[in-house]
PDB file of C-alpha atoms in Angstrom:
ATOM      1  CA  UNK A 100      84.525 116.659 108.953  1.00  0.00           C
ATOM      2  CA  UNK A 101      87.933 115.498 110.081  1.00  0.00           C
ATOM      3  CA  UNK A 102      90.897 117.767 110.531  1.00  0.00           C
ATOM      4  CA  UNK A 103      93.863 116.913 108.389  1.00  0.00           C
ATOM      5  CA  UNK A 104      97.375 116.920 109.779  1.00  0.00           C
ATOM      6  CA  UNK A 105      99.332 120.091 108.984  1.00  0.00           C
ATOM      7  CA  UNK A 106     100.832 120.446 105.537  1.00  0.00           C
ATOM      8  CA  UNK A 107      98.165 118.583 103.564  1.00  0.00           C
ATOM      9  CA  UNK A 108      95.252 120.191 101.718  1.00  0.00           C
ATOM     10  CA  UNK A 109      91.680 119.136 102.507  1.00  0.00           C
ATOM     11  CA  UNK A 110      88.838 118.964  99.994  1.00  0.00           C
ATOM     12  CA  UNK A 111      85.831 119.119 102.300  1.00  0.00           C
ATOM     13  CA  UNK A 112      83.379 118.456  99.451  1.00  0.00           C
ATOM     14  CA  UNK A 113      85.014 115.188  98.471  1.00  0.00           C
ATOM     15  CA  UNK A 114      82.577 112.269  98.867  1.00  0.00           C
ATOM     16  CA  UNK A 115      80.260 114.566 100.829  1.00  0.00           C
ATOM     17  CA  UNK A 116      77.018 113.069  99.518  1.00  0.00           C
ATOM     18  CA  UNK A 117      77.884 109.470 100.405  1.00  0.00           C
ATOM     19  CA  UNK A 118      79.191 110.532 103.826  1.00  0.00           C
ATOM     20  CA  UNK A 119      75.977 112.410 104.634  1.00  0.00           C
ATOM     21  CA  UNK A 120      73.977 109.389 103.470  1.00  0.00           C
ATOM     22  CA  UNK A 121      75.793 107.210 106.021  1.00  0.00           C
ATOM     23  CA  UNK A 122      75.789 109.644 108.959  1.00  0.00           C
ATOM     24  CA  UNK A 123      72.186 110.736 109.451  1.00  0.00           C
ATOM     25  CA  UNK A 124      70.469 110.257 112.807  1.00  0.00           C
ATOM     26  CA  UNK A 125      69.269 106.724 112.082  1.00  0.00           C
ATOM     27  CA  UNK A 126      72.663 105.594 110.762  1.00  0.00           C
ATOM     28  CA  UNK A 127      74.430 106.944 113.847  1.00  0.00           C
ATOM     29  CA  UNK A 128      71.942 105.083 116.060  1.00  0.00           C
ATOM     30  CA  UNK A 129      72.669 101.799 114.228  1.00  0.00           C
ATOM     31  CA  UNK A 130      76.412 102.437 114.429  1.00  0.00           C
ATOM     32  CA  UNK A 131      76.322 103.096 118.185  1.00  0.00           C
ATOM     33  CA  UNK A 132      74.069 100.113 118.909  1.00  0.00           C
ATOM     34  CA  UNK A 133      76.333  97.753 116.976  1.00  0.00           C
ATOM     35  CA  UNK A 134      79.366  98.980 118.924  1.00  0.00           C
ATOM     36  CA  UNK A 135      77.665  97.838 122.137  1.00  0.00           C
ATOM     37  CA  UNK A 136      77.310  94.285 120.831  1.00  0.00           C
ATOM     38  CA  UNK A 137      79.932  91.506 121.007  1.00  0.00           C
ATOM     39  CA  UNK A 138      81.802  90.546 117.864  1.00  0.00           C
ATOM     40  CA  UNK A 139      80.091  87.996 115.635  1.00  0.00           C
ATOM     41  CA  UNK A 140      81.667  86.193 112.708  1.00  0.00           C
ATOM     42  CA  UNK A 141      84.644  87.394 110.674  1.00  0.00           C
ATOM     43  CA  UNK A 142      85.002  90.950 111.949  1.00  0.00           C
ATOM     44  CA  UNK A 143      88.023  93.190 112.495  1.00  0.00           C
ATOM     45  CA  UNK A 144      87.596  95.493 115.504  1.00  0.00           C
ATOM     46  CA  UNK A 145      89.732  98.636 115.595  1.00  0.00           C
ATOM     47  CA  UNK A 146      89.620 101.103 118.507  1.00  0.00           C
ATOM     48  CA  UNK A 147      90.972 104.635 118.055  1.00  0.00           C
ATOM     49  CA  UNK A 148      91.914 107.003 120.868  1.00  0.00           C
ATOM     50  CA  UNK A 149      94.012 110.176 120.589  1.00  0.00           C
ATOM     51  CA  UNK A 150      94.451 109.437 116.890  1.00  0.00           C
ATOM     52  CA  UNK A 151      96.101 106.068 117.465  1.00  0.00           C
ATOM     53  CA  UNK A 152      94.950 102.461 117.333  1.00  0.00           C
ATOM     54  CA  UNK A 153      94.888 101.411 120.975  1.00  0.00           C
ATOM     55  CA  UNK A 154      93.847  97.764 120.722  1.00  0.00           C
ATOM     56  CA  UNK A 155      95.495  94.788 119.061  1.00  0.00           C
ATOM     57  CA  UNK A 156      93.032  93.808 116.320  1.00  0.00           C
ATOM     58  CA  UNK A 157      92.503  90.070 116.032  1.00  0.00           C
ATOM     59  CA  UNK A 158      93.887  88.754 112.760  1.00  0.00           C
ATOM     60  CA  UNK A 159      91.421  86.378 111.114  1.00  0.00           C
ATOM     61  CA  UNK A 160      92.832  82.974 110.198  1.00  0.00           C
ATOM     62  CA  UNK A 161      90.515  82.806 107.202  1.00  0.00           C
ATOM     63  CA  UNK A 162      91.034  86.428 106.093  1.00  0.00           C
ATOM     64  CA  UNK A 163      94.559  87.198 107.345  1.00  0.00           C
ATOM     65  CA  UNK A 164      95.596  89.516 104.520  1.00  0.00           C
ATOM     66  CA  UNK A 165      92.320  91.421 104.652  1.00  0.00           C
ATOM     67  CA  UNK A 166      92.725  91.886 108.415  1.00  0.00           C
ATOM     68  CA  UNK A 167      96.234  93.266 108.151  1.00  0.00           C
ATOM     69  CA  UNK A 168      95.601  95.364 105.041  1.00  0.00           C
ATOM     70  CA  UNK A 169      92.604  97.142 106.567  1.00  0.00           C
ATOM     71  CA  UNK A 170      94.568  97.804 109.748  1.00  0.00           C
ATOM     72  CA  UNK A 171      97.314  99.374 107.612  1.00  0.00           C
ATOM     73  CA  UNK A 172      94.675 101.461 105.814  1.00  0.00           C
ATOM     74  CA  UNK A 173      93.400 102.845 109.127  1.00  0.00           C
ATOM     75  CA  UNK A 174      96.976 103.492 110.274  1.00  0.00           C
ATOM     76  CA  UNK A 175      97.627 105.419 107.059  1.00  0.00           C
ATOM     77  CA  UNK A 176      94.447 107.411 107.683  1.00  0.00           C
ATOM     78  CA  UNK A 177      95.626 108.363 111.168  1.00  0.00           C
ATOM     79  CA  UNK A 178      99.039 109.402 109.845  1.00  0.00           C
ATOM     80  CA  UNK A 179      97.414 111.953 107.571  1.00  0.00           C
ATOM     81  CA  UNK A 180      94.172 112.976 109.281  1.00  0.00           C
ATOM     82  CA  UNK A 181      92.749 113.635 112.741  1.00  0.00           C
ATOM     83  CA  UNK A 182      90.007 111.162 113.691  1.00  0.00           C
ATOM     84  CA  UNK A 183      87.707 111.281 116.694  1.00  0.00           C
ATOM     85  CA  UNK A 184      87.938 108.566 119.345  1.00  0.00           C
ATOM     86  CA  UNK A 185      85.834 105.707 118.043  1.00  0.00           C
ATOM     87  CA  UNK A 186      85.464 102.003 117.319  1.00  0.00           C
ATOM     88  CA  UNK A 187      85.223 100.419 113.873  1.00  0.00           C
ATOM     89  CA  UNK A 188      83.859  96.986 113.072  1.00  0.00           C
ATOM     90  CA  UNK A 189      85.052  95.936 109.603  1.00  0.00           C
ATOM     91  CA  UNK A 190      83.253  93.007 108.017  1.00  0.00           C
ATOM     92  CA  UNK A 191      85.901  90.706 106.511  1.00  0.00           C
ATOM     93  CA  UNK A 192      83.419  88.602 104.547  1.00  0.00           C
ATOM     94  CA  UNK A 193      82.161  89.665 101.130  1.00  0.00           C
ATOM     95  CA  UNK A 194      78.444  89.695 101.957  1.00  0.00           C
ATOM     96  CA  UNK A 195      77.520  93.085 103.515  1.00  0.00           C
ATOM     97  CA  UNK A 196      76.463  93.281 107.177  1.00  0.00           C
ATOM     98  CA  UNK A 197      74.384  95.970 108.855  1.00  0.00           C
ATOM     99  CA  UNK A 198      76.136  98.057 111.497  1.00  0.00           C
ATOM    100  CA  UNK A 199      79.541  97.151 110.077  1.00  0.00           C
ATOM    101  CA  UNK A 200      81.943  98.698 107.584  1.00  0.00           C
ATOM    102  CA  UNK A 201      81.854  96.803 104.291  1.00  0.00           C
ATOM    103  CA  UNK A 202      83.646  97.203 100.980  1.00  0.00           C
ATOM    104  CA  UNK A 203      80.242  97.147  99.250  1.00  0.00           C
ATOM    105  CA  UNK A 204      76.561  97.345 100.100  1.00  0.00           C
ATOM    106  CA  UNK A 205      73.199  96.982  98.319  1.00  0.00           C
ATOM    107  CA  UNK A 206      72.198 100.087  96.401  1.00  0.00           C
ATOM    108  CA  UNK A 207      68.769  99.937  98.057  1.00  0.00           C
ATOM    109  CA  UNK A 208      67.674  99.169 101.628  1.00  0.00           C
ATOM    110  CA  UNK A 209      71.176  99.906 102.908  1.00  0.00           C
ATOM    111  CA  UNK A 210      70.574 102.064 105.983  1.00  0.00           C
ATOM    112  CA  UNK A 211      73.288 101.397 108.566  1.00  0.00           C
ATOM    113  CA  UNK A 212      75.455  99.443 106.124  1.00  0.00           C
ATOM    114  CA  UNK A 213      78.659 101.487 106.109  1.00  0.00           C
ATOM    115  CA  UNK A 214      81.228 101.637 103.322  1.00  0.00           C
ATOM    116  CA  UNK A 215      84.988 101.385 103.703  1.00  0.00           C
ATOM    117  CA  UNK A 216      87.358 101.263 100.694  1.00  0.00           C
ATOM    118  CA  UNK A 217      88.184  97.660  99.880  1.00  0.00           C
ATOM    119  CA  UNK A 218      91.405  96.275 101.305  1.00  0.00           C
ATOM    120  CA  UNK A 219      93.048  95.975  97.872  1.00  0.00           C
ATOM    121  CA  UNK A 220      93.592  99.723  97.857  1.00  0.00           C
ATOM    122  CA  UNK A 221      96.258  98.921 100.464  1.00  0.00           C
ATOM    123  CA  UNK A 222      97.409  95.477  99.335  1.00  0.00           C
ATOM    124  CA  UNK A 223      96.658  94.601  95.720  1.00  0.00           C
ATOM    125  CA  UNK A 224      97.463  91.440  93.780  1.00  0.00           C
ATOM    126  CA  UNK A 225      97.198  92.894  90.299  1.00  0.00           C
ATOM    127  CA  UNK A 226     100.843  93.015  89.269  1.00  0.00           C
ATOM    128  CA  UNK A 227     101.899  89.483  90.124  1.00  0.00           C
ATOM    129  CA  UNK A 228      98.632  87.629  90.798  1.00  0.00           C
ATOM    130  CA  UNK A 229      99.307  87.267  94.493  1.00  0.00           C
ATOM    131  CA  UNK A 230      99.242  89.630  97.425  1.00  0.00           C
ATOM    132  CA  UNK A 231     102.325  90.601  99.336  1.00  0.00           C
ATOM    133  CA  UNK A 232     102.151  88.482 102.471  1.00  0.00           C
ATOM    134  CA  UNK A 233     101.677  91.213 104.991  1.00  0.00           C
ATOM    135  CA  UNK A 234     102.912  91.245 108.529  1.00  0.00           C
ATOM    136  CA  UNK A 235     103.242  94.188 110.869  1.00  0.00           C
ATOM    137  CA  UNK A 236     106.551  95.207 109.308  1.00  0.00           C
ATOM    138  CA  UNK A 237     105.650  94.819 105.645  1.00  0.00           C
ATOM    139  CA  UNK A 238     103.702  97.065 103.287  1.00  0.00           C
ATOM    140  CA  UNK A 239     101.687  95.731 100.396  1.00  0.00           C
ATOM    141  CA  UNK A 240     101.229  97.086  96.894  1.00  0.00           C
ATOM    142  CA  UNK A 241      99.128 100.216  97.306  1.00  0.00           C
ATOM    143  CA  UNK A 242      96.686 101.837  94.936  1.00  0.00           C
ATOM    144  CA  UNK A 243      99.022 104.415  93.411  1.00  0.00           C
ATOM    145  CA  UNK A 244     101.441 101.607  92.462  1.00  0.00           C
ATOM    146  CA  UNK A 245      98.599  99.620  90.918  1.00  0.00           C
ATOM    147  CA  UNK A 246      97.494 102.597  88.837  1.00  0.00           C
ATOM    148  CA  UNK A 247     101.060 103.224  87.672  1.00  0.00           C
ATOM    149  CA  UNK A 248     101.357  99.591  86.609  1.00  0.00           C
ATOM    150  CA  UNK A 249      98.186  99.823  84.513  1.00  0.00           C
ATOM    151  CA  UNK A 250      99.123 103.168  82.950  1.00  0.00           C
ATOM    152  CA  UNK A 251     102.581 101.894  81.994  1.00  0.00           C
ATOM    153  CA  UNK A 252     101.459  98.529  80.612  1.00  0.00           C
ATOM    154  CA  UNK A 253      98.027  99.109  79.081  1.00  0.00           C
ATOM    155  CA  UNK A 254      99.493 100.999  76.120  1.00  0.00           C
ATOM    156  CA  UNK A 255      97.880  99.323  73.115  1.00  0.00           C
ATOM    157  CA  UNK A 256      95.790 101.975  71.303  1.00  0.00           C
ATOM    158  CA  UNK A 257      92.091 101.429  71.874  1.00  0.00           C
ATOM    159  CA  UNK A 258      91.332 101.050  68.164  1.00  0.00           C
ATOM    160  CA  UNK A 259      93.932  98.250  67.911  1.00  0.00           C
ATOM    161  CA  UNK A 260      92.458  96.176  70.747  1.00  0.00           C
ATOM    162  CA  UNK A 261      90.273  93.134  70.152  1.00  0.00           C
ATOM    163  CA  UNK A 262      86.704  94.206  69.518  1.00  0.00           C
ATOM    164  CA  UNK A 263      85.388  91.809  72.142  1.00  0.00           C
ATOM    165  CA  UNK A 264      84.035  91.568  75.663  1.00  0.00           C
ATOM    166  CA  UNK A 265      86.286  89.939  78.248  1.00  0.00           C
ATOM    167  CA  UNK A 266      85.629  88.469  81.683  1.00  0.00           C
ATOM    168  CA  UNK A 267      87.933  86.379  83.864  1.00  0.00           C
ATOM    169  CA  UNK A 268      86.806  84.904  87.172  1.00  0.00           C
ATOM    170  CA  UNK A 269      84.804  82.140  88.801  1.00  0.00           C
ATOM    171  CA  UNK A 270      81.187  81.368  87.982  1.00  0.00           C
ATOM    172  CA  UNK A 271      79.640  82.391  91.306  1.00  0.00           C
ATOM    173  CA  UNK A 272      76.202  83.711  90.512  1.00  0.00           C
ATOM    174  CA  UNK A 273      73.769  83.203  87.656  1.00  0.00           C
ATOM    175  CA  UNK A 274      75.038  86.083  85.530  1.00  0.00           C
ATOM    176  CA  UNK A 275      78.599  84.754  85.503  1.00  0.00           C
ATOM    177  CA  UNK A 276      77.331  81.313  84.510  1.00  0.00           C
ATOM    178  CA  UNK A 277      75.238  82.899  81.772  1.00  0.00           C
ATOM    179  CA  UNK A 278      78.223  84.826  80.462  1.00  0.00           C
ATOM    180  CA  UNK A 279      80.391  81.747  80.031  1.00  0.00           C
ATOM    181  CA  UNK A 280      77.537  79.876  78.338  1.00  0.00           C
ATOM    182  CA  UNK A 281      76.887  82.854  76.095  1.00  0.00           C
ATOM    183  CA  UNK A 282      80.606  83.139  75.329  1.00  0.00           C
ATOM    184  CA  UNK A 283      80.749  79.567  74.014  1.00  0.00           C
ATOM    185  CA  UNK A 284      78.125  80.442  71.410  1.00  0.00           C
ATOM    186  CA  UNK A 285      79.471  83.921  70.619  1.00  0.00           C
ATOM    187  CA  UNK A 286      83.252  83.620  70.481  1.00  0.00           C
ATOM    188  CA  UNK A 287      83.307  86.262  67.741  1.00  0.00           C
ATOM    189  CA  UNK A 288      82.422  88.954  70.304  1.00  0.00           C
ATOM    190  CA  UNK A 289      83.210  87.329  73.685  1.00  0.00           C
ATOM    191  CA  UNK A 290      86.291  85.972  75.391  1.00  0.00           C
ATOM    192  CA  UNK A 291      87.212  85.030  78.918  1.00  0.00           C
ATOM    193  CA  UNK A 292      88.683  82.621  81.405  1.00  0.00           C
ATOM    194  CA  UNK A 293      86.788  80.533  83.962  1.00  0.00           C
ATOM    195  CA  UNK A 294      88.927  80.170  87.057  1.00  0.00           C
ATOM    196  CA  UNK A 295      88.931  77.217  89.462  1.00  0.00           C
ATOM    197  CA  UNK A 296      85.981  75.437  87.879  1.00  0.00           C
ATOM    198  CA  UNK A 297      85.836  72.580  85.416  1.00  0.00           C
ATOM    199  CA  UNK A 298      84.061  73.060  82.112  1.00  0.00           C
ATOM    200  CA  UNK A 299      85.125  70.576  79.452  1.00  0.00           C
ATOM    201  CA  UNK A 300      84.172  72.840  76.542  1.00  0.00           C
ATOM    202  CA  UNK A 301      86.104  75.776  77.980  1.00  0.00           C
ATOM    203  CA  UNK A 302      89.064  73.541  78.876  1.00  0.00           C
ATOM    204  CA  UNK A 303      89.241  72.390  75.252  1.00  0.00           C
ATOM    205  CA  UNK A 304      89.494  76.044  74.231  1.00  0.00           C
ATOM    206  CA  UNK A 305      92.142  76.789  76.890  1.00  0.00           C
ATOM    207  CA  UNK A 306      89.713  79.162  78.582  1.00  0.00           C
ATOM    208  CA  UNK A 307      89.377  77.394  81.917  1.00  0.00           C
ATOM    209  CA  UNK A 308      91.801  76.313  84.638  1.00  0.00           C
ATOM    210  CA  UNK A 309      93.014  76.503  88.224  1.00  0.00           C
ATOM    211  CA  UNK A 310      95.868  78.917  87.534  1.00  0.00           C
ATOM    212  CA  UNK A 311      95.299  82.641  87.766  1.00  0.00           C
ATOM    213  CA  UNK A 312      95.285  84.439  84.451  1.00  0.00           C
ATOM    214  CA  UNK A 313      97.657  87.447  84.430  1.00  0.00           C
ATOM    215  CA  UNK A 314      95.592  90.601  84.738  1.00  0.00           C
ATOM    216  CA  UNK A 315      97.475  92.061  81.789  1.00  0.00           C
ATOM    217  CA  UNK A 316      95.338  89.793  79.571  1.00  0.00           C
ATOM    218  CA  UNK A 317      92.554  92.357  80.031  1.00  0.00           C
ATOM    219  CA  UNK A 318      94.691  94.927  78.209  1.00  0.00           C
ATOM    220  CA  UNK A 319      94.091  93.136  74.901  1.00  0.00           C
ATOM    221  CA  UNK A 320      90.342  93.878  74.809  1.00  0.00           C
ATOM    222  CA  UNK A 321      88.128  96.902  74.228  1.00  0.00           C
ATOM    223  CA  UNK A 322      85.309  95.886  76.561  1.00  0.00           C
ATOM    224  CA  UNK A 323      86.168  94.264  79.917  1.00  0.00           C
ATOM    225  CA  UNK A 324      83.067  93.242  81.854  1.00  0.00           C
ATOM    226  CA  UNK A 325      82.114  93.704  85.500  1.00  0.00           C
ATOM    227  CA  UNK A 326      79.839  90.920  86.768  1.00  0.00           C
ATOM    228  CA  UNK A 327      79.026  90.694  90.487  1.00  0.00           C
ATOM    229  CA  UNK A 328      78.949  87.300  92.199  1.00  0.00           C
ATOM    230  CA  UNK A 329      75.772  86.097  93.902  1.00  0.00           C
ATOM    231  CA  UNK A 330      75.572  87.853  97.282  1.00  0.00           C
ATOM    232  CA  UNK A 331      78.058  90.730  97.116  1.00  0.00           C
ATOM    233  CA  UNK A 332      79.705  93.201  94.808  1.00  0.00           C
ATOM    234  CA  UNK A 333      83.089  92.909  93.171  1.00  0.00           C
ATOM    235  CA  UNK A 334      86.056  95.173  93.821  1.00  0.00           C
ATOM    236  CA  UNK A 335      87.236  95.276  90.193  1.00  0.00           C
ATOM    237  CA  UNK A 336      85.639  98.530  89.055  1.00  0.00           C
ATOM    238  CA  UNK A 337      88.676 100.522  90.206  1.00  0.00           C
ATOM    239  CA  UNK A 338      90.804  98.488  87.779  1.00  0.00           C
ATOM    240  CA  UNK A 339      88.452  98.831  84.820  1.00  0.00           C
ATOM    241  CA  UNK A 340      88.299 102.601  85.351  1.00  0.00           C
ATOM    242  CA  UNK A 341      92.096 102.788  85.089  1.00  0.00           C
ATOM    243  CA  UNK A 342      92.350 100.952  81.779  1.00  0.00           C
ATOM    244  CA  UNK A 343      92.454 102.119  78.203  1.00  0.00           C
ATOM    245  CA  UNK A 344      89.162 100.295  77.660  1.00  0.00           C
ATOM    246  CA  UNK A 345      85.431 100.803  78.155  1.00  0.00           C
ATOM    247  CA  UNK A 346      83.935  99.089  81.232  1.00  0.00           C
ATOM    248  CA  UNK A 347      80.767  97.086  80.644  1.00  0.00           C
ATOM    249  CA  UNK A 348      78.736  96.769  83.842  1.00  0.00           C
ATOM    250  CA  UNK A 349      76.379  93.785  83.808  1.00  0.00           C
ATOM    251  CA  UNK A 350      75.030  94.356  87.286  1.00  0.00           C
ATOM    252  CA  UNK A 351      74.301  97.380  89.441  1.00  0.00           C
ATOM    253  CA  UNK A 352      72.915  95.689  92.534  1.00  0.00           C
ATOM    254  CA  UNK A 353      75.794  96.732  94.820  1.00  0.00           C
ATOM    255  CA  UNK A 354      77.824  99.895  95.299  1.00  0.00           C
ATOM    256  CA  UNK A 355      81.195 100.979  96.675  1.00  0.00           C
ATOM    257  CA  UNK A 356      81.905 104.320  98.329  1.00  0.00           C
ATOM    258  CA  UNK A 357      82.682 106.063  95.017  1.00  0.00           C
ATOM    259  CA  UNK A 358      80.040 104.381  92.830  1.00  0.00           C
ATOM    260  CA  UNK A 359      77.573 107.265  93.031  1.00  0.00           C
ATOM    261  CA  UNK A 360      80.085 109.507  91.251  1.00  0.00           C
ATOM    262  CA  UNK A 361      79.966 107.298  88.141  1.00  0.00           C
ATOM    263  CA  UNK A 362      77.218 107.241  85.530  1.00  0.00           C
ATOM    264  CA  UNK A 363      76.063 105.159  82.595  1.00  0.00           C
ATOM    265  CA  UNK A 364      77.417 106.291  79.206  1.00  0.00           C
ATOM    266  CA  UNK A 365      79.900 108.614  80.919  1.00  0.00           C
ATOM    267  CA  UNK A 366      82.071 106.131  82.863  1.00  0.00           C
ATOM    268  CA  UNK A 367      80.735 102.746  81.749  1.00  0.00           C
ATOM    269  CA  UNK A 368      78.084 101.038  79.628  1.00  0.00           C
ATOM    270  CA  UNK A 369      75.371  99.209  81.539  1.00  0.00           C
ATOM    271  CA  UNK A 370      73.929  95.908  80.371  1.00  0.00           C
ATOM    272  CA  UNK A 371      71.164  94.336  82.433  1.00  0.00           C
ATOM    273  CA  UNK A 372      71.025  91.088  80.470  1.00  0.00           C
ATOM    274  CA  UNK A 373      73.895  89.017  79.095  1.00  0.00           C
ATOM    275  CA  UNK A 374      71.798  88.366  75.999  1.00  0.00           C
ATOM    276  CA  UNK A 375      72.030  92.082  75.184  1.00  0.00           C
ATOM    277  CA  UNK A 376      75.787  92.028  74.660  1.00  0.00           C
ATOM    278  CA  UNK A 377      75.478  91.669  70.895  1.00  0.00           C
ATOM    279  CA  UNK A 378      73.375  94.830  70.767  1.00  0.00           C
ATOM    280  CA  UNK A 379      75.828  96.646  73.007  1.00  0.00           C
ATOM    281  CA  UNK A 380      78.831  95.979  70.799  1.00  0.00           C
ATOM    282  CA  UNK A 381      76.910  96.769  67.613  1.00  0.00           C
ATOM    283  CA  UNK A 382      75.944 100.196  68.970  1.00  0.00           C
ATOM    284  CA  UNK A 383      79.401 101.329  70.078  1.00  0.00           C
ATOM    285  CA  UNK A 384      81.285 104.141  68.356  1.00  0.00           C
ATOM    286  CA  UNK A 385      84.875 105.288  68.711  1.00  0.00           C
ATOM    287  CA  UNK A 386      84.050 108.863  69.763  1.00  0.00           C
ATOM    288  CA  UNK A 387      81.817 107.813  72.671  1.00  0.00           C
ATOM    289  CA  UNK A 388      84.242 105.085  73.727  1.00  0.00           C
ATOM    290  CA  UNK A 389      87.230 107.440  73.844  1.00  0.00           C
ATOM    291  CA  UNK A 390      85.220 110.003  75.809  1.00  0.00           C
ATOM    292  CA  UNK A 391      84.441 107.355  78.452  1.00  0.00           C
ATOM    293  CA  UNK A 392      88.101 106.332  78.620  1.00  0.00           C
ATOM    294  CA  UNK A 393      89.191 109.945  79.103  1.00  0.00           C
ATOM    295  CA  UNK A 394      86.529 110.573  81.771  1.00  0.00           C
ATOM    296  CA  UNK A 395      87.753 107.553  83.701  1.00  0.00           C
ATOM    297  CA  UNK A 396      91.430 108.443  83.476  1.00  0.00           C
ATOM    298  CA  UNK A 397      90.645 111.860  84.944  1.00  0.00           C
ATOM    299  CA  UNK A 398      88.555 110.246  87.665  1.00  0.00           C
ATOM    300  CA  UNK A 399      91.237 107.829  88.867  1.00  0.00           C
ATOM    301  CA  UNK A 400      93.993 110.457  88.612  1.00  0.00           C
ATOM    302  CA  UNK A 401      92.158 113.278  90.382  1.00  0.00           C
ATOM    303  CA  UNK A 402      89.396 111.742  92.529  1.00  0.00           C
ATOM    304  CA  UNK A 403      90.176 108.100  93.263  1.00  0.00           C
ATOM    305  CA  UNK A 404      93.592 108.691  94.811  1.00  0.00           C
ATOM    306  CA  UNK A 405      94.952 106.958  97.894  1.00  0.00           C
ATOM    307  CA  UNK A 406      95.114 110.224  99.842  1.00  0.00           C
ATOM    308  CA  UNK A 407      91.487 111.015  98.962  1.00  0.00           C
ATOM    309  CA  UNK A 408      90.478 107.507 100.009  1.00  0.00           C
ATOM    310  CA  UNK A 409      92.034 108.080 103.418  1.00  0.00           C
ATOM    311  CA  UNK A 410      90.299 111.459 103.679  1.00  0.00           C
ATOM    312  CA  UNK A 411      86.968 109.785 103.001  1.00  0.00           C
ATOM    313  CA  UNK A 412      87.572 107.332 105.870  1.00  0.00           C
ATOM    314  CA  UNK A 413      88.502 110.122 108.290  1.00  0.00           C
ATOM    315  CA  UNK A 414      85.524 112.284 107.356  1.00  0.00           C
ATOM    316  CA  UNK A 415      83.066 109.389 107.630  1.00  0.00           C
ATOM    317  CA  UNK A 416      84.353 108.319 111.045  1.00  0.00           C
ATOM    318  CA  UNK A 417      84.215 111.896 112.310  1.00  0.00           C
ATOM    319  CA  UNK A 418      80.695 112.340 110.953  1.00  0.00           C
ATOM    320  CA  UNK A 419      79.575 109.205 112.822  1.00  0.00           C
ATOM    321  CA  UNK A 420      81.241 110.348 116.045  1.00  0.00           C
ATOM    322  CA  UNK A 421      80.479 114.095 116.072  1.00  0.00           C
TER     323      UNK A 421
END
């Protein structure tokens, strides 16, 4: 495990299981072999020597903010922890790639697909619907600021929120399409906003458009929904865990680095089929819902902190380069 810089406490057990899963003999072989290959596609290469970034990572034209935000995340890691000399290939696209560091990966058949916290932990767009335009002299909105914003603004008591599901996003993937179709026929229990697509029925209901919906809209509902797009996960779970609401997870095909610490009926309610949503809402009770909310608040306050995220990165890199 990595050595932390003096003055900061280390929790060596933090994220231990997921780090061991990614640093066995076969994973290390895949990691080393990939580092011998030339860059392919949208990839950010970072080289570390003597606890400093020694190369000038190429900033992707297509994914500029992701490139800069992940570089800042690694810089923050090096400011707080000691990391072995190494190279990191960060996949900037959403779809996971073997041998690279990705914000998500499939829950199965994922050997050699490494997990790095998603770039929004360093530069979020929650508060104002757009990211701070990062350059080398500018810091974005980091995770602790995002959490503070949610805690200060999501203040409506749970029992006073709308007793409905809510999803806002595009319709990439069959399950998202199914949700919006289901919503049209079940407006008594479902609400949402389809972004950047045209649906005449949803437009007539003012539930579709090209403008971003303020994230604070989620605060009105008891049951915000997580629905992955087609070929990758979504990075929204961190937000749902921070809210005074109960996350409904309609897909569990992908995972992030902290996903294994969460469980059904303790941190979220799983729903494998959109058609089951009516049963889900009919079977909820206030005691179970408030227990989930409390579990999640403790998780984001004590486990999913920015400093712990950086510690995870340092320990994983050191485990791969021991």
